[in-house]
PDB file of C-alpha atoms in Angstrom:
ATOM      1  CA  MET A   1     -16.782-120.839-147.089  1.00 64.00           C
ATOM      2  CA  LEU A   2     -17.282-118.044-149.858  1.00 75.00           C
ATOM      3  CA  TRP A   3     -14.797-115.933-148.141  1.00 77.00           C
ATOM      4  CA  LEU A   4     -12.318-118.923-147.724  1.00 76.00           C
ATOM      5  CA  GLU A   5     -12.586-119.734-151.334  1.00 74.00           C
ATOM      6  CA  SER A   6     -12.348-116.015-152.459  1.00 77.00           C
ATOM      7  CA  GLY A   7      -9.358-115.480-150.317  1.00 81.00           C
ATOM      8  CA  LEU A   8      -7.494-118.760-151.467  1.00 79.00           C
ATOM      9  CA  ARG A   9      -7.999-117.752-155.229  1.00 79.00           C
ATOM     10  CA  ASN A  10      -6.942-114.365-154.378  1.00 82.00           C
ATOM     11  CA  GLY A  11      -3.596-115.368-152.741  1.00 85.00           C
ATOM     12  CA  ILE A  12      -4.251-114.733-149.112  1.00 89.00           C
ATOM     13  CA  ILE A  13      -1.709-117.389-148.132  1.00 88.00           C
ATOM     14  CA  PRO A  14       1.264-116.014-150.288  1.00 91.00           C
ATOM     15  CA  LEU A  15       0.313-112.416-149.383  1.00 94.00           C
ATOM     16  CA  CYS A  16       0.361-113.342-145.724  1.00 94.00           C
ATOM     17  CA  CYS A  17       3.697-115.039-145.867  1.00 94.00           C
ATOM     18  CA  GLY A  18       5.323-112.192-147.936  1.00 95.00           C
ATOM     19  CA  GLY A  19       3.889-109.540-145.256  1.00 96.00           C
ATOM     20  CA  ALA A  20       5.306-111.391-142.387  1.00 95.00           C
ATOM     21  CA  SER A  21       8.464-111.352-144.336  1.00 96.00           C
ATOM     22  CA  VAL A  22       8.567-107.813-144.674  1.00 97.00           C
ATOM     23  CA  CYS A  23       7.380-107.009-141.233  1.00 97.00           C
ATOM     24  CA  PHE A  24      10.137-109.427-139.732  1.00 95.00           C
ATOM     25  CA  CYS A  25      12.736-107.402-142.081  1.00 96.00           C
ATOM     26  CA  ALA A  26      11.519-103.954-140.908  1.00 97.00           C
ATOM     27  CA  TYR A  27      11.591-105.276-137.364  1.00 95.00           C
ATOM     28  CA  GLY A  28      14.783-106.763-137.481  1.00 95.00           C
ATOM     29  CA  ILE A  29      16.380-103.711-138.797  1.00 96.00           C
ATOM     30  CA  GLN A  30      15.086-101.467-136.203  1.00 96.00           C
ATOM     31  CA  VAL A  31      16.440-104.081-133.406  1.00 94.00           C
ATOM     32  CA  GLN A  32      19.949-103.680-135.283  1.00 94.00           C
ATOM     33  CA  ILE A  33      19.778-100.024-134.752  1.00 95.00           C
ATOM     34  CA  ALA A  34      18.807-100.215-131.394  1.00 92.00           C
ATOM     35  CA  ALA A  35      21.683-102.614-130.593  1.00 92.00           C
ATOM     36  CA  LEU A  36      24.165-100.286-132.290  1.00 93.00           C
ATOM     37  CA  GLN A  37      22.831 -97.266-130.255  1.00 92.00           C
ATOM     38  CA  TRP A  38      22.961 -99.369-126.951  1.00 89.00           C
ATOM     39  CA  SER A  39      26.717-100.382-127.817  1.00 89.00           C
ATOM     40  CA  VAL A  40      27.679 -96.381-128.001  1.00 89.00           C
ATOM     41  CA  VAL A  41      26.025 -95.093-124.908  1.00 85.00           C
ATOM     42  CA  PRO A  42      28.607 -92.909-123.303  1.00 86.00           C
ATOM     43  CA  THR A  43      29.220 -93.730-119.527  1.00 83.00           C
ATOM     44  CA  ASP A  44      32.303 -93.645-117.489  1.00 85.00           C
ATOM     45  CA  ASP A  45      31.131 -96.498-115.032  1.00 84.00           C
ATOM     46  CA  ALA A  46      32.833 -99.780-116.249  1.00 85.00           C
ATOM     47  CA  ASN A  47      29.854-101.959-114.594  1.00 85.00           C
ATOM     48  CA  ILE A  48      27.222 -99.859-116.447  1.00 86.00           C
ATOM     49  CA  LYS A  49      29.302 -99.738-119.833  1.00 87.00           C
ATOM     50  CA  ARG A  50      29.629-103.576-119.584  1.00 88.00           C
ATOM     51  CA  GLN A  51      25.830-104.053-119.098  1.00 88.00           C
ATOM     52  CA  TYR A  52      24.895-101.703-122.064  1.00 89.00           C
ATOM     53  CA  LYS A  53      27.302-103.806-124.221  1.00 90.00           C
ATOM     54  CA  ARG A  54      25.783-107.284-123.064  1.00 90.00           C
ATOM     55  CA  HIS A  55      22.334-105.830-123.845  1.00 91.00           C
ATOM     56  CA  ALA A  56      23.645-104.872-127.093  1.00 91.00           C
ATOM     57  CA  LEU A  57      24.808-108.318-127.845  1.00 92.00           C
ATOM     58  CA  ASP A  58      21.329-109.441-126.946  1.00 92.00           C
ATOM     59  CA  LEU A  59      19.936-107.134-129.170  1.00 93.00           C
ATOM     60  CA  GLN A  60      22.096-108.438-132.042  1.00 93.00           C
ATOM     61  CA  GLN A  61      21.269-111.992-131.222  1.00 93.00           C
ATOM     62  CA  HIS A  62      17.503-111.166-131.415  1.00 93.00           C
ATOM     63  CA  ALA A  63      18.054-109.238-134.879  1.00 94.00           C
ATOM     64  CA  ALA A  64      19.751-112.153-136.290  1.00 94.00           C
ATOM     65  CA  SER A  65      17.202-114.488-135.195  1.00 94.00           C
ATOM     66  CA  VAL A  66      14.545-112.143-136.749  1.00 95.00           C
ATOM     67  CA  ALA A  67      16.459-111.985-140.125  1.00 95.00           C
ATOM     68  CA  ALA A  68      16.388-115.793-140.088  1.00 95.00           C
ATOM     69  CA  LEU A  69      12.555-115.729-139.650  1.00 95.00           C
ATOM     70  CA  SER A  70      12.120-113.152-142.459  1.00 96.00           C
ATOM     71  CA  ILE A  71      14.128-115.542-144.796  1.00 96.00           C
ATOM     72  CA  ILE A  72      12.107-118.425-143.772  1.00 96.00           C
ATOM     73  CA  SER A  73       8.719-116.490-144.489  1.00 96.00           C
ATOM     74  CA  ALA A  74      10.081-115.310-147.740  1.00 96.00           C
ATOM     75  CA  ALA A  75      10.942-119.039-148.634  1.00 96.00           C
ATOM     76  CA  ALA A  76       7.419-119.831-147.733  1.00 95.00           C
ATOM     77  CA  CYS A  77       5.985-117.264-149.481  1.00 95.00           C
ATOM     78  CA  ARG A  78       7.651-118.416-152.632  1.00 95.00           C
ATOM     79  CA  GLU A  79       6.317-122.041-152.217  1.00 93.00           C
ATOM     80  CA  ALA A  80       2.929-120.615-151.391  1.00 90.00           C
ATOM     81  CA  THR A  81       3.027-118.488-154.548  1.00 93.00           C
ATOM     82  CA  VAL A  82       3.898-121.596-156.725  1.00 90.00           C
ATOM     83  CA  ASP A  83       0.830-123.412-155.202  1.00 86.00           C
ATOM     84  CA  TRP A  84      -1.598-120.308-155.722  1.00 87.00           C
ATOM     85  CA  ARG A  85      -0.446-120.254-159.464  1.00 88.00           C
ATOM     86  CA  GLN A  86      -1.710-123.767-159.722  1.00 83.00           C
ATOM     87  CA  TYR A  87      -4.870-123.712-157.582  1.00 80.00           C
ATOM     88  CA  SER A  88      -6.086-120.131-158.342  1.00 81.00           C
ATOM     89  CA  SER A  89      -8.137-121.013-161.656  1.00 80.00           C
ATOM     90  CA  PHE A  90      -9.921-123.992-159.913  1.00 80.00           C
ATOM     91  CA  SER A  91     -13.491-124.021-159.633  1.00 76.00           C
ATOM     92  CA  SER A  92     -14.473-124.894-156.140  1.00 79.00           C
ATOM     93  CA  LEU A  93     -13.171-124.890-152.740  1.00 77.00           C
ATOM     94  CA  GLY A  94     -13.268-128.546-152.619  1.00 80.00           C
ATOM     95  CA  ARG A  95     -10.826-128.848-155.447  1.00 81.00           C
ATOM     96  CA  ILE A  96      -8.413-126.396-154.007  1.00 79.00           C
ATOM     97  CA  GLU A  97      -8.576-128.116-150.863  1.00 79.00           C
ATOM     98  CA  ASP A  98      -7.691-131.418-152.605  1.00 79.00           C
ATOM     99  CA  TRP A  99      -5.001-130.114-154.394  1.00 77.00           C
ATOM    100  CA  LEU A 100      -3.348-128.313-151.563  1.00 75.00           C
ATOM    101  CA  PHE A 101      -3.910-131.214-148.966  1.00 77.00           C
ATOM    102  CA  ARG A 102      -3.469-134.315-151.034  1.00 78.00           C
ATOM    103  CA  LYS A 103      -1.162-133.599-153.914  1.00 74.00           C
ATOM    104  CA  ARG A 104       1.870-132.287-152.081  1.00 78.00           C
ATOM    105  CA  PRO A 105       3.138-131.623-148.759  1.00 85.00           C
ATOM    106  CA  PRO A 106       2.115-128.199-147.210  1.00 85.00           C
ATOM    107  CA  PHE A 107       4.099-125.217-148.411  1.00 86.00           C
ATOM    108  CA  PHE A 108       5.687-124.710-144.957  1.00 87.00           C
ATOM    109  CA  LEU A 109       7.011-128.320-144.973  1.00 88.00           C
ATOM    110  CA  ARG A 110       8.891-128.501-148.281  1.00 89.00           C
ATOM    111  CA  VAL A 111      12.443-129.119-148.667  1.00 93.00           C
ATOM    112  CA  SER A 112      13.463-125.329-149.897  1.00 93.00           C
ATOM    113  CA  VAL A 113      11.589-124.156-146.572  1.00 94.00           C
ATOM    114  CA  LEU A 114      13.104-126.513-144.292  1.00 95.00           C
ATOM    115  CA  VAL A 115      16.535-125.976-146.018  1.00 96.00           C
ATOM    116  CA  ALA A 116      16.290-122.091-145.448  1.00 95.00           C
ATOM    117  CA  ALA A 117      15.159-122.744-141.986  1.00 94.00           C
ATOM    118  CA  SER A 118      17.985-124.793-141.107  1.00 94.00           C
ATOM    119  CA  ALA A 119      20.612-122.515-142.985  1.00 95.00           C
ATOM    120  CA  THR A 120      19.411-119.387-141.608  1.00 94.00           C
ATOM    121  CA  LEU A 121      19.111-120.255-138.022  1.00 92.00           C
ATOM    122  CA  PHE A 122      22.618-122.105-138.164  1.00 94.00           C
ATOM    123  CA  GLY A 123      23.960-118.967-139.669  1.00 92.00           C
ATOM    124  CA  ALA A 124      22.518-116.902-136.925  1.00 92.00           C
ATOM    125  CA  THR A 125      23.803-119.044-134.351  1.00 91.00           C
ATOM    126  CA  LYS A 126      27.313-118.958-135.777  1.00 92.00           C
ATOM    127  CA  ALA A 127      27.386-115.172-136.293  1.00 89.00           C
ATOM    128  CA  THR A 128      25.910-114.374-132.916  1.00 87.00           C
ATOM    129  CA  GLY A 129      26.355-117.293-130.661  1.00 86.00           C
ATOM    130  CA  ARG A 130      22.619-117.970-129.857  1.00 83.00           C
ATOM    131  CA  ILE A 131      19.061-117.943-131.571  1.00 83.00           C
ATOM    132  CA  ARG A 132      16.930-115.386-129.516  1.00 85.00           C
ATOM    133  CA  MET A 133      13.331-115.347-130.487  1.00 82.00           C
ATOM    134  CA  TRP A 134      12.122-113.228-127.407  1.00 79.00           C
ATOM    135  CA  GLN A 135      12.941-109.480-127.413  1.00 77.00           C
ATOM    136  CA  PRO A 136      15.547-108.967-124.424  1.00 78.00           C
ATOM    137  CA  GLN A 137      14.648-106.611-121.367  1.00 78.00           C
ATOM    138  CA  ARG A 138      16.626-103.879-121.239  1.00 72.00           C
ATOM    139  CA  PRO A 139      19.247-103.607-118.354  1.00 71.00           C
ATOM    140  CA  VAL A 140      18.055-101.999-115.088  1.00 64.00           C
ATOM    141  CA  ILE A 141      20.622 -99.680-113.835  1.00 63.00           C
ATOM    142  CA  ILE A 142      20.136 -98.092-110.698  1.00 54.00           C
ATOM    143  CA  GLN A 143      22.207 -95.059-110.145  1.00 56.00           C
ATOM    144  CA  SER A 144      21.820 -92.956-107.047  1.00 48.00           C
ATOM    145  CA  THR A 145      22.189 -89.194-108.130  1.00 54.00           C
ATOM    146  CA  SER A 146      19.857 -87.637-105.359  1.00 51.00           C
ATOM    147  CA  ARG A 147      21.309 -86.612-101.941  1.00 52.00           C
ATOM    148  CA  VAL A 148      19.627 -87.865 -98.871  1.00 50.00           C
ATOM    149  CA  PRO A 149      17.448 -84.977 -97.506  1.00 53.00           C
ATOM    150  CA  PRO A 150      18.601 -83.836 -94.080  1.00 54.00           C
ATOM    151  CA  ASN A 151      16.401 -84.586 -91.203  1.00 57.00           C
ATOM    152  CA  VAL A 152      13.975 -81.595 -90.574  1.00 48.00           C
TER     153      VAL A 152
END
């Protein structure tokens, strides 16, 4: 249990929440770049172009959902940091656990985190039309450009 006590004292919970927020943000940027690239793929076929645009919209929905997760993680990081500043000087794991679980609600169930979650998910839904947590699959476009070989 020494590693747990040491980790809690050194701020592992806020560090993990902050790291998740940064990772969500970086991933969301990459998804948004991919959405922009899919929306401008040159093609003359109207059906294929429509499928590309649909996939770009799916990626935009996913990017907005990931951005919401990044903001939610940042709010959780803030609350976890406030807690960590309080319990980092405690002398034992028992006191840390007592303070974390009995004094206040867990950091991820506090009003600021729940408001951030509600507002960002609502905003992502309004901006893109839907929450999409799973990455959309790329469209399968079958184009026949080869000729049928002659019978030999």
